[in-house]
PDB file of C-alpha atoms in Angstrom:
ATOM      1  CA  MET A   1      87.461 150.083  50.523  1.00  0.00           C
ATOM      2  CA  ALA A   2      84.562 151.137  52.695  1.00  0.00           C
ATOM      3  CA  ARG A   3      82.961 147.724  52.426  1.00  0.00           C
ATOM      4  CA  ARG A   4      86.188 145.960  53.424  1.00  0.00           C
ATOM      5  CA  LYS A   5      86.555 148.163  56.545  1.00  0.00           C
ATOM      6  CA  LYS A   6      82.984 147.445  57.592  1.00  0.00           C
ATOM      7  CA  LYS A   7      83.598 143.717  57.283  1.00  0.00           C
ATOM      8  CA  GLU A   8      86.702 143.886  59.501  1.00  0.00           C
ATOM      9  CA  GLU A   9      84.791 145.783  62.176  1.00  0.00           C
ATOM     10  CA  GLY A  10      82.123 143.074  62.153  1.00  0.00           C
ATOM     11  CA  GLY A  11      84.774 140.376  62.740  1.00  0.00           C
ATOM     12  CA  GLY A  12      86.087 142.214  65.802  1.00  0.00           C
ATOM     13  CA  GLN A  13      82.612 142.350  67.285  1.00  0.00           C
ATOM     14  CA  ALA A  14      82.247 138.554  66.879  1.00  0.00           C
ATOM     15  CA  LEU A  15      85.511 137.939  68.767  1.00  0.00           C
ATOM     16  CA  TRP A  16      84.300 140.116  71.630  1.00  0.00           C
ATOM     17  CA  LEU A  17      81.115 138.101  71.929  1.00  0.00           C
ATOM     18  CA  LEU A  18      83.134 134.870  72.043  1.00  0.00           C
ATOM     19  CA  SER A  19      85.192 136.123  75.003  1.00  0.00           C
ATOM     20  CA  TYR A  20      82.016 137.271  76.717  1.00  0.00           C
ATOM     21  CA  SER A  21      80.402 133.838  76.312  1.00  0.00           C
ATOM     22  CA  ASP A  22      83.508 132.172  77.795  1.00  0.00           C
ATOM     23  CA  LEU A  23      83.254 134.448  80.812  1.00  0.00           C
ATOM     24  CA  MET A  24      79.588 133.605  81.268  1.00  0.00           C
ATOM     25  CA  THR A  25      80.393 129.872  81.105  1.00  0.00           C
ATOM     26  CA  VAL A  26      83.025 130.210  83.836  1.00  0.00           C
ATOM     27  CA  LEU A  27      80.656 132.226  86.028  1.00  0.00           C
ATOM     28  CA  PHE A  28      77.885 129.664  85.504  1.00  0.00           C
ATOM     29  CA  ALA A  29      80.212 126.852  86.593  1.00  0.00           C
ATOM     30  CA  LEU A  30      81.222 128.871  89.665  1.00  0.00           C
ATOM     31  CA  PHE A  31      77.651 129.460  90.766  1.00  0.00           C
ATOM     32  CA  VAL A  32      76.748 125.814  90.127  1.00  0.00           C
ATOM     33  CA  MET A  33      79.491 124.734  92.560  1.00  0.00           C
ATOM     34  CA  LEU A  34      78.470 127.357  95.129  1.00  0.00           C
ATOM     35  CA  TYR A  35      74.881 126.146  94.927  1.00  0.00           C
ATOM     36  CA  ALA A  36      75.956 122.538  95.271  1.00  0.00           C
ATOM     37  CA  LEU A  37      77.982 123.273  98.397  1.00  0.00           C
ATOM     38  CA  SER A  38      75.362 125.515  99.989  1.00  0.00           C
ATOM     39  CA  ASP A  39      73.576 122.798 101.979  1.00  0.00           C
ATOM     40  CA  VAL A  40      75.537 119.567 102.516  1.00  0.00           C
ATOM     41  CA  ASP A  41      75.469 117.070 105.361  1.00  0.00           C
ATOM     42  CA  GLU A  42      78.848 117.489 107.102  1.00  0.00           C
ATOM     43  CA  GLU A  43      79.059 113.910 108.356  1.00  0.00           C
ATOM     44  CA  LEU A  44      78.570 112.437 104.893  1.00  0.00           C
ATOM     45  CA  TRP A  45      81.102 114.808 103.390  1.00  0.00           C
ATOM     46  CA  GLU A  46      83.539 113.670 106.081  1.00  0.00           C
ATOM     47  CA  ARG A  47      83.001 110.130 104.845  1.00  0.00           C
ATOM     48  CA  LEU A  48      83.789 111.300 101.333  1.00  0.00           C
ATOM     49  CA  VAL A  49      87.033 112.898 102.486  1.00  0.00           C
ATOM     50  CA  ILE A  50      88.068 109.750 104.367  1.00  0.00           C
ATOM     51  CA  ALA A  51      87.234 107.596 101.354  1.00  0.00           C
ATOM     52  CA  ALA A  52      89.250 109.879  99.097  1.00  0.00           C
ATOM     53  CA  SER A  53      92.282 109.542 101.349  1.00  0.00           C
ATOM     54  CA  PHE A  54      92.418 105.812 100.562  1.00  0.00           C
ATOM     55  CA  GLY A  55      91.877 106.326  96.832  1.00  0.00           C
ATOM     56  CA  ASN A  56      90.679 103.090  95.240  1.00  0.00           C
ATOM     57  CA  ASN A  57      87.431 101.862  93.605  1.00  0.00           C
ATOM     58  CA  ILE A  58      84.371 101.570  95.887  1.00  0.00           C
ATOM     59  CA  PRO A  59      81.800 104.310  95.129  1.00  0.00           C
ATOM     60  CA  ALA A  60      81.883 107.248  97.475  1.00  0.00           C
ATOM     61  CA  PRO A  61      78.661 108.224  99.302  1.00  0.00           C
ATOM     62  CA  THR A  62      76.049 109.819  97.042  1.00  0.00           C
ATOM     63  CA  GLN A  63      73.032 110.198  99.326  1.00  0.00           C
ATOM     64  CA  PHE A  64      73.251 113.664 100.866  1.00  0.00           C
ATOM     65  CA  SER A  65      70.649 115.575 102.826  1.00  0.00           C
ATOM     66  CA  GLY A  66      71.580 118.842 101.123  1.00  0.00           C
ATOM     67  CA  GLU A  67      68.979 119.689  98.490  1.00  0.00           C
ATOM     68  CA  GLY A  68      71.459 121.597  96.335  1.00  0.00           C
ATOM     69  CA  ILE A  69      73.890 118.779  95.638  1.00  0.00           C
ATOM     70  CA  ASN A  70      71.090 116.212  95.429  1.00  0.00           C
ATOM     71  CA  ASP A  71      69.366 118.249  92.705  1.00  0.00           C
ATOM     72  CA  LEU A  72      72.564 118.630  90.732  1.00  0.00           C
ATOM     73  CA  MET A  73      73.475 114.945  90.948  1.00  0.00           C
ATOM     74  CA  GLY A  74      69.905 113.878  90.205  1.00  0.00           C
ATOM     75  CA  ASN A  75      69.868 116.045  87.079  1.00  0.00           C
ATOM     76  CA  GLY A  76      73.225 114.731  85.924  1.00  0.00           C
ATOM     77  CA  ILE A  77      74.894 118.140  86.167  1.00  0.00           C
ATOM     78  CA  MET A  78      77.620 116.844  88.448  1.00  0.00           C
ATOM     79  CA  THR A  79      78.883 113.478  89.668  1.00  0.00           C
ATOM     80  CA  LEU A  80      81.247 112.312  92.376  1.00  0.00           C
ATOM     81  CA  PRO A  81      84.347 110.205  91.686  1.00  0.00           C
ATOM     82  CA  ASP A  82      84.746 106.625  92.819  1.00  0.00           C
ATOM     83  CA  PHE A  83      86.813 105.795  95.859  1.00  0.00           C
ATOM     84  CA  ASN A  84      87.616 102.683  97.846  1.00  0.00           C
ATOM     85  CA  THR A  85      88.099 102.669 101.605  1.00  0.00           C
ATOM     86  CA  LEU A  86      89.644  99.199 101.510  1.00  0.00           C
ATOM     87  CA  SER A  87      93.309  98.515 100.874  1.00  0.00           C
ATOM     88  CA  PHE A  88      94.775  95.325 102.310  1.00  0.00           C
ATOM     89  CA  GLU A  89      97.925  95.125 100.185  1.00  0.00           C
ATOM     90  CA  ARG A  90     100.424  96.171 102.830  1.00  0.00           C
ATOM     91  CA  PRO A  91     100.680  97.079 106.524  1.00  0.00           C
ATOM     92  CA  VAL A  92     101.418 100.670 107.425  1.00  0.00           C
ATOM     93  CA  GLN A  93     104.069 102.195 109.662  1.00  0.00           C
ATOM     94  CA  GLY A  94     102.940 102.627 113.252  1.00  0.00           C
ATOM     95  CA  GLY A  95     103.481 105.745 115.313  1.00  0.00           C
ATOM     96  CA  ASP A  96     106.662 104.313 116.804  1.00  0.00           C
ATOM     97  CA  GLY A  97     108.118 103.648 113.353  1.00  0.00           C
ATOM     98  CA  GLN A  98     107.516  99.888 113.537  1.00  0.00           C
ATOM     99  CA  GLN A  99     105.559  98.117 110.829  1.00  0.00           C
ATOM    100  CA  GLN A 100     101.956  97.511 111.831  1.00  0.00           C
ATOM    101  CA  ASN A 101     100.806  93.892 112.080  1.00  0.00           C
ATOM    102  CA  GLN A 102      98.947  92.789 108.937  1.00  0.00           C
ATOM    103  CA  MET A 103      95.806  91.679 110.790  1.00  0.00           C
ATOM    104  CA  GLU A 104      95.738  94.855 112.889  1.00  0.00           C
ATOM    105  CA  PHE A 105      95.901  96.795 109.641  1.00  0.00           C
ATOM    106  CA  VAL A 106      93.016  94.744 108.221  1.00  0.00           C
ATOM    107  CA  ALA A 107      90.957  95.444 111.355  1.00  0.00           C
ATOM    108  CA  GLU A 108      91.667  99.161 111.090  1.00  0.00           C
ATOM    109  CA  GLN A 109      90.580  99.261 107.459  1.00  0.00           C
ATOM    110  CA  LEU A 110      87.396  97.315 108.187  1.00  0.00           C
ATOM    111  CA  ARG A 111      86.441  99.639 111.059  1.00  0.00           C
ATOM    112  CA  THR A 112      86.775 102.624 108.736  1.00  0.00           C
ATOM    113  CA  TYR A 113      84.797 100.814 106.046  1.00  0.00           C
ATOM    114  CA  PHE A 114      81.870  99.939 108.308  1.00  0.00           C
ATOM    115  CA  ALA A 115      81.791 103.180 110.310  1.00  0.00           C
ATOM    116  CA  TYR A 116      82.277 105.792 107.590  1.00  0.00           C
ATOM    117  CA  TYR A 117      81.254 104.135 104.337  1.00  0.00           C
ATOM    118  CA  LEU A 118      78.360 101.927 105.473  1.00  0.00           C
ATOM    119  CA  MET A 119      77.595 103.875 108.672  1.00  0.00           C
ATOM    120  CA  VAL A 120      76.891 100.640 110.582  1.00  0.00           C
ATOM    121  CA  GLY A 121      79.661 101.053 113.136  1.00  0.00           C
ATOM    122  CA  ASP A 122      77.099 100.850 115.958  1.00  0.00           C
ATOM    123  CA  HIS A 123      75.887  97.436 114.748  1.00  0.00           C
ATOM    124  CA  VAL A 124      79.000  95.744 113.358  1.00  0.00           C
ATOM    125  CA  GLU A 125      82.064  95.525 115.603  1.00  0.00           C
ATOM    126  CA  VAL A 126      85.623  94.721 114.514  1.00  0.00           C
ATOM    127  CA  GLU A 127      88.077  93.569 117.154  1.00  0.00           C
ATOM    128  CA  ILE A 128      91.434  91.810 117.485  1.00  0.00           C
ATOM    129  CA  GLY A 129      91.244  88.490 119.353  1.00  0.00           C
ATOM    130  CA  GLU A 130      93.676  86.986 121.829  1.00  0.00           C
ATOM    131  CA  HIS A 131      95.599  85.183 119.104  1.00  0.00           C
ATOM    132  CA  GLY A 132      95.733  88.046 116.621  1.00  0.00           C
ATOM    133  CA  GLU A 133      92.605  87.081 114.688  1.00  0.00           C
ATOM    134  CA  VAL A 134      90.154  89.690 113.385  1.00  0.00           C
ATOM    135  CA  ILE A 135      86.618  89.278 114.739  1.00  0.00           C
ATOM    136  CA  ILE A 136      83.711  90.827 112.820  1.00  0.00           C
ATOM    137  CA  SER A 137      80.690  90.601 115.095  1.00  0.00           C
ATOM    138  CA  ALA A 138      77.017  91.566 114.725  1.00  0.00           C
ATOM    139  CA  HIS A 139      74.125  90.835 117.060  1.00  0.00           C
ATOM    140  CA  GLY A 140      71.985  87.960 115.858  1.00  0.00           C
ATOM    141  CA  ASP A 141      68.881  90.103 116.340  1.00  0.00           C
ATOM    142  CA  MET A 142      70.161  92.331 113.559  1.00  0.00           C
ATOM    143  CA  TYR A 143      70.229  89.470 111.047  1.00  0.00           C
ATOM    144  CA  PHE A 144      67.426  87.162 112.205  1.00  0.00           C
ATOM    145  CA  ASP A 145      64.020  87.056 113.843  1.00  0.00           C
ATOM    146  CA  SER A 146      63.783  85.272 117.192  1.00  0.00           C
ATOM    147  CA  GLY A 147      64.360  81.531 116.867  1.00  0.00           C
ATOM    148  CA  GLN A 148      64.856  81.771 113.090  1.00  0.00           C
ATOM    149  CA  ALA A 149      67.794  81.375 110.688  1.00  0.00           C
ATOM    150  CA  THR A 150      66.363  83.277 107.711  1.00  0.00           C
ATOM    151  CA  ILE A 151      68.356  86.431 107.052  1.00  0.00           C
ATOM    152  CA  ARG A 152      66.367  89.652 107.017  1.00  0.00           C
ATOM    153  CA  PRO A 153      66.320  91.357 103.590  1.00  0.00           C
ATOM    154  CA  GLU A 154      67.302  94.750 105.013  1.00  0.00           C
ATOM    155  CA  VAL A 155      70.717  93.481 106.162  1.00  0.00           C
ATOM    156  CA  MET A 156      71.617  91.941 102.804  1.00  0.00           C
ATOM    157  CA  PRO A 157      73.622  95.027 101.708  1.00  0.00           C
ATOM    158  CA  ILE A 158      75.709  94.858 104.889  1.00  0.00           C
ATOM    159  CA  LEU A 159      76.505  91.180 104.403  1.00  0.00           C
ATOM    160  CA  GLU A 160      77.291  91.822 100.748  1.00  0.00           C
ATOM    161  CA  ALA A 161      79.727  94.544 101.788  1.00  0.00           C
ATOM    162  CA  ILE A 162      81.382  92.149 104.254  1.00  0.00           C
ATOM    163  CA  ALA A 163      81.600  89.541 101.489  1.00  0.00           C
ATOM    164  CA  MET A 164      83.243  92.063  99.150  1.00  0.00           C
ATOM    165  CA  ALA A 165      85.772  92.876 101.859  1.00  0.00           C
ATOM    166  CA  LEU A 166      86.551  89.172 102.320  1.00  0.00           C
ATOM    167  CA  ASN A 167      86.998  88.832  98.586  1.00  0.00           C
ATOM    168  CA  GLU A 168      89.726  91.470  98.795  1.00  0.00           C
ATOM    169  CA  LEU A 169      91.465  89.213 101.341  1.00  0.00           C
ATOM    170  CA  ARG A 170      91.221  86.065  99.197  1.00  0.00           C
ATOM    171  CA  GLY A 171      94.254  83.868  99.696  1.00  0.00           C
ATOM    172  CA  THR A 172      95.532  85.788 102.721  1.00  0.00           C
ATOM    173  CA  VAL A 173      93.004  84.773 105.415  1.00  0.00           C
ATOM    174  CA  ASN A 174      90.898  81.833 106.502  1.00  0.00           C
ATOM    175  CA  VAL A 175      87.290  82.610 107.464  1.00  0.00           C
ATOM    176  CA  SER A 176      85.271  80.965 110.223  1.00  0.00           C
ATOM    177  CA  VAL A 177      81.581  81.924 110.497  1.00  0.00           C
ATOM    178  CA  GLU A 178      80.488  81.161 114.074  1.00  0.00           C
ATOM    179  CA  GLY A 179      76.959  81.175 115.494  1.00  0.00           C
ATOM    180  CA  HIS A 180      76.221  81.997 119.156  1.00  0.00           C
ATOM    181  CA  THR A 181      72.949  82.081 121.105  1.00  0.00           C
ATOM    182  CA  ASP A 182      71.681  82.948 124.561  1.00  0.00           C
ATOM    183  CA  ASN A 183      70.772  80.215 127.071  1.00  0.00           C
ATOM    184  CA  VAL A 184      66.995  80.354 126.599  1.00  0.00           C
ATOM    185  CA  PRO A 185      65.924  76.811 125.573  1.00  0.00           C
ATOM    186  CA  MET A 186      64.400  76.289 122.146  1.00  0.00           C
ATOM    187  CA  ARG A 187      60.792  75.127 122.336  1.00  0.00           C
ATOM    188  CA  GLY A 188      58.435  73.912 119.660  1.00  0.00           C
ATOM    189  CA  SER A 189      60.944  74.022 116.793  1.00  0.00           C
ATOM    190  CA  ILE A 190      61.429  70.881 114.735  1.00  0.00           C
ATOM    191  CA  VAL A 191      64.142  72.481 112.581  1.00  0.00           C
ATOM    192  CA  PHE A 192      66.175  73.793 115.541  1.00  0.00           C
ATOM    193  CA  PRO A 193      65.551  71.578 118.573  1.00  0.00           C
ATOM    194  CA  ASP A 194      68.338  73.224 120.612  1.00  0.00           C
ATOM    195  CA  ASN A 195      70.525  76.327 120.665  1.00  0.00           C
ATOM    196  CA  ARG A 196      73.509  74.626 119.088  1.00  0.00           C
ATOM    197  CA  MET A 197      71.413  73.732 116.041  1.00  0.00           C
ATOM    198  CA  LEU A 198      70.062  77.301 115.891  1.00  0.00           C
ATOM    199  CA  GLY A 199      73.596  78.720 116.028  1.00  0.00           C
ATOM    200  CA  ALA A 200      74.676  76.332 113.279  1.00  0.00           C
ATOM    201  CA  GLY A 201      71.710  77.283 111.080  1.00  0.00           C
ATOM    202  CA  ARG A 202      72.433  80.973 111.414  1.00  0.00           C
ATOM    203  CA  ALA A 203      76.159  80.611 110.757  1.00  0.00           C
ATOM    204  CA  ARG A 204      75.452  78.414 107.732  1.00  0.00           C
ATOM    205  CA  ALA A 205      72.927  80.956 106.391  1.00  0.00           C
ATOM    206  CA  VAL A 206      75.492  83.773 106.563  1.00  0.00           C
ATOM    207  CA  ALA A 207      78.242  81.651 104.993  1.00  0.00           C
ATOM    208  CA  ASN A 208      76.014  80.384 102.186  1.00  0.00           C
ATOM    209  CA  LEU A 209      74.830  83.896 101.397  1.00  0.00           C
ATOM    210  CA  MET A 210      78.377  85.166 100.939  1.00  0.00           C
ATOM    211  CA  ILE A 211      79.505  82.094  98.996  1.00  0.00           C
ATOM    212  CA  TYR A 212      76.561  81.168  96.783  1.00  0.00           C
ATOM    213  CA  THR A 213      74.328  84.245  96.576  1.00  0.00           C
ATOM    214  CA  PHE A 214      76.960  86.956  96.251  1.00  0.00           C
ATOM    215  CA  GLN A 215      79.499  84.515  94.715  1.00  0.00           C
ATOM    216  CA  VAL A 216      82.532  86.515  95.786  1.00  0.00           C
ATOM    217  CA  VAL A 217      83.866  84.394  98.663  1.00  0.00           C
ATOM    218  CA  ASP A 218      85.869  81.263  97.932  1.00  0.00           C
ATOM    219  CA  PRO A 219      84.150  78.245  99.594  1.00  0.00           C
ATOM    220  CA  GLU A 220      87.545  76.745 100.404  1.00  0.00           C
ATOM    221  CA  MET A 221      88.412  79.621 102.732  1.00  0.00           C
ATOM    222  CA  VAL A 222      85.220  79.332 104.848  1.00  0.00           C
ATOM    223  CA  THR A 223      84.259  77.026 107.711  1.00  0.00           C
ATOM    224  CA  VAL A 224      81.001  77.055 109.696  1.00  0.00           C
ATOM    225  CA  VAL A 225      80.958  76.596 113.490  1.00  0.00           C
ATOM    226  CA  SER A 226      78.262  76.702 116.157  1.00  0.00           C
ATOM    227  CA  HIS A 227      78.965  77.302 119.834  1.00  0.00           C
ATOM    228  CA  GLY A 228      75.331  77.635 120.803  1.00  0.00           C
ATOM    229  CA  GLU A 229      74.976  79.092 124.302  1.00  0.00           C
ATOM    230  CA  HIS A 230      78.383  77.947 125.542  1.00  0.00           C
ATOM    231  CA  ARG A 231      80.566  81.012 124.811  1.00  0.00           C
ATOM    232  CA  PRO A 232      78.628  83.976 126.205  1.00  0.00           C
ATOM    233  CA  VAL A 233      80.151  87.450 126.222  1.00  0.00           C
ATOM    234  CA  ALA A 234      77.595  88.866 128.662  1.00  0.00           C
ATOM    235  CA  ASP A 235      75.331  87.772 131.516  1.00  0.00           C
ATOM    236  CA  ASN A 236      72.312  85.812 130.306  1.00  0.00           C
ATOM    237  CA  ALA A 237      70.371  86.967 133.378  1.00  0.00           C
ATOM    238  CA  THR A 238      69.441  90.272 131.686  1.00  0.00           C
ATOM    239  CA  PRO A 239      67.716  90.999 128.346  1.00  0.00           C
ATOM    240  CA  GLU A 240      70.674  93.206 127.319  1.00  0.00           C
ATOM    241  CA  GLY A 241      73.129  90.421 128.079  1.00  0.00           C
ATOM    242  CA  ARG A 242      71.112  87.839 126.152  1.00  0.00           C
ATOM    243  CA  GLN A 243      70.975  90.198 123.173  1.00  0.00           C
ATOM    244  CA  GLN A 244      74.769  90.494 123.171  1.00  0.00           C
ATOM    245  CA  ASN A 245      75.132  86.716 123.333  1.00  0.00           C
ATOM    246  CA  ARG A 246      72.864  86.205 120.307  1.00  0.00           C
ATOM    247  CA  ARG A 247      75.451  87.004 117.657  1.00  0.00           C
ATOM    248  CA  VAL A 248      77.180  85.833 114.500  1.00  0.00           C
ATOM    249  CA  GLU A 249      80.937  86.259 114.364  1.00  0.00           C
ATOM    250  CA  ILE A 250      83.153  86.142 111.276  1.00  0.00           C
ATOM    251  CA  ILE A 251      86.663  85.235 112.367  1.00  0.00           C
ATOM    252  CA  LEU A 252      89.602  86.025 110.076  1.00  0.00           C
ATOM    253  CA  THR A 253      92.921  84.296 110.660  1.00  0.00           C
ATOM    254  CA  GLN A 254      96.018  84.926 108.606  1.00  0.00           C
ATOM    255  CA  VAL A 255      97.130  82.207 106.224  1.00  0.00           C
ATOM    256  CA  ASN A 256     100.649  81.076 107.113  1.00  0.00           C
TER     257      ASN A 256
END
């Protein structure tokens, strides 16, 4: 009988250790989360919150300045879920209760995408044109060296992101890639003897990249146009004005 009693007491001690280990696991998880949140870049977390509010499939930001969360993610201890800031399936209700125009909704989504997900809102502008078209505009100096039509490698991710956004709009919009220049004459270039040819080369380079390199944009939905120096948006008399005029615009019009 004495041996049986001793065995039962030993079993109770094992159960107590199991509960204790569970408690330690919970406390460890708590302190891991506290450590992760101890030093986080607020702006990037704001992007994460905005991305989560849309709730689809593009990866949320993972490059944070906070050492705590970077260490945890780098060691595989924790990961962030995937989100998508793009959703073009339906317009939303406006503040006055009226349904928002489809292209206005697209423009709103793209602004959020570029500003908060890519953080290139200062370089890529999204506007609504006079006829309801969506205009995605970036200064030509951002994409190209002076007098050239070869796209800089560092802007490839931005153009790929634009291409992915256009792929989401497949079948609902037509795309016109339009090249613009300042009024400074081209000199010494055999490939681009004038500004209209330079604008065409740059627009074609952007279109071909999205169609053939990234292979996500349908060629049938894209046209290439060059306006050269003839549609300025600023005064060519100043360096700042000429920089604004050197641009590539991606124009989205709704398919009827």
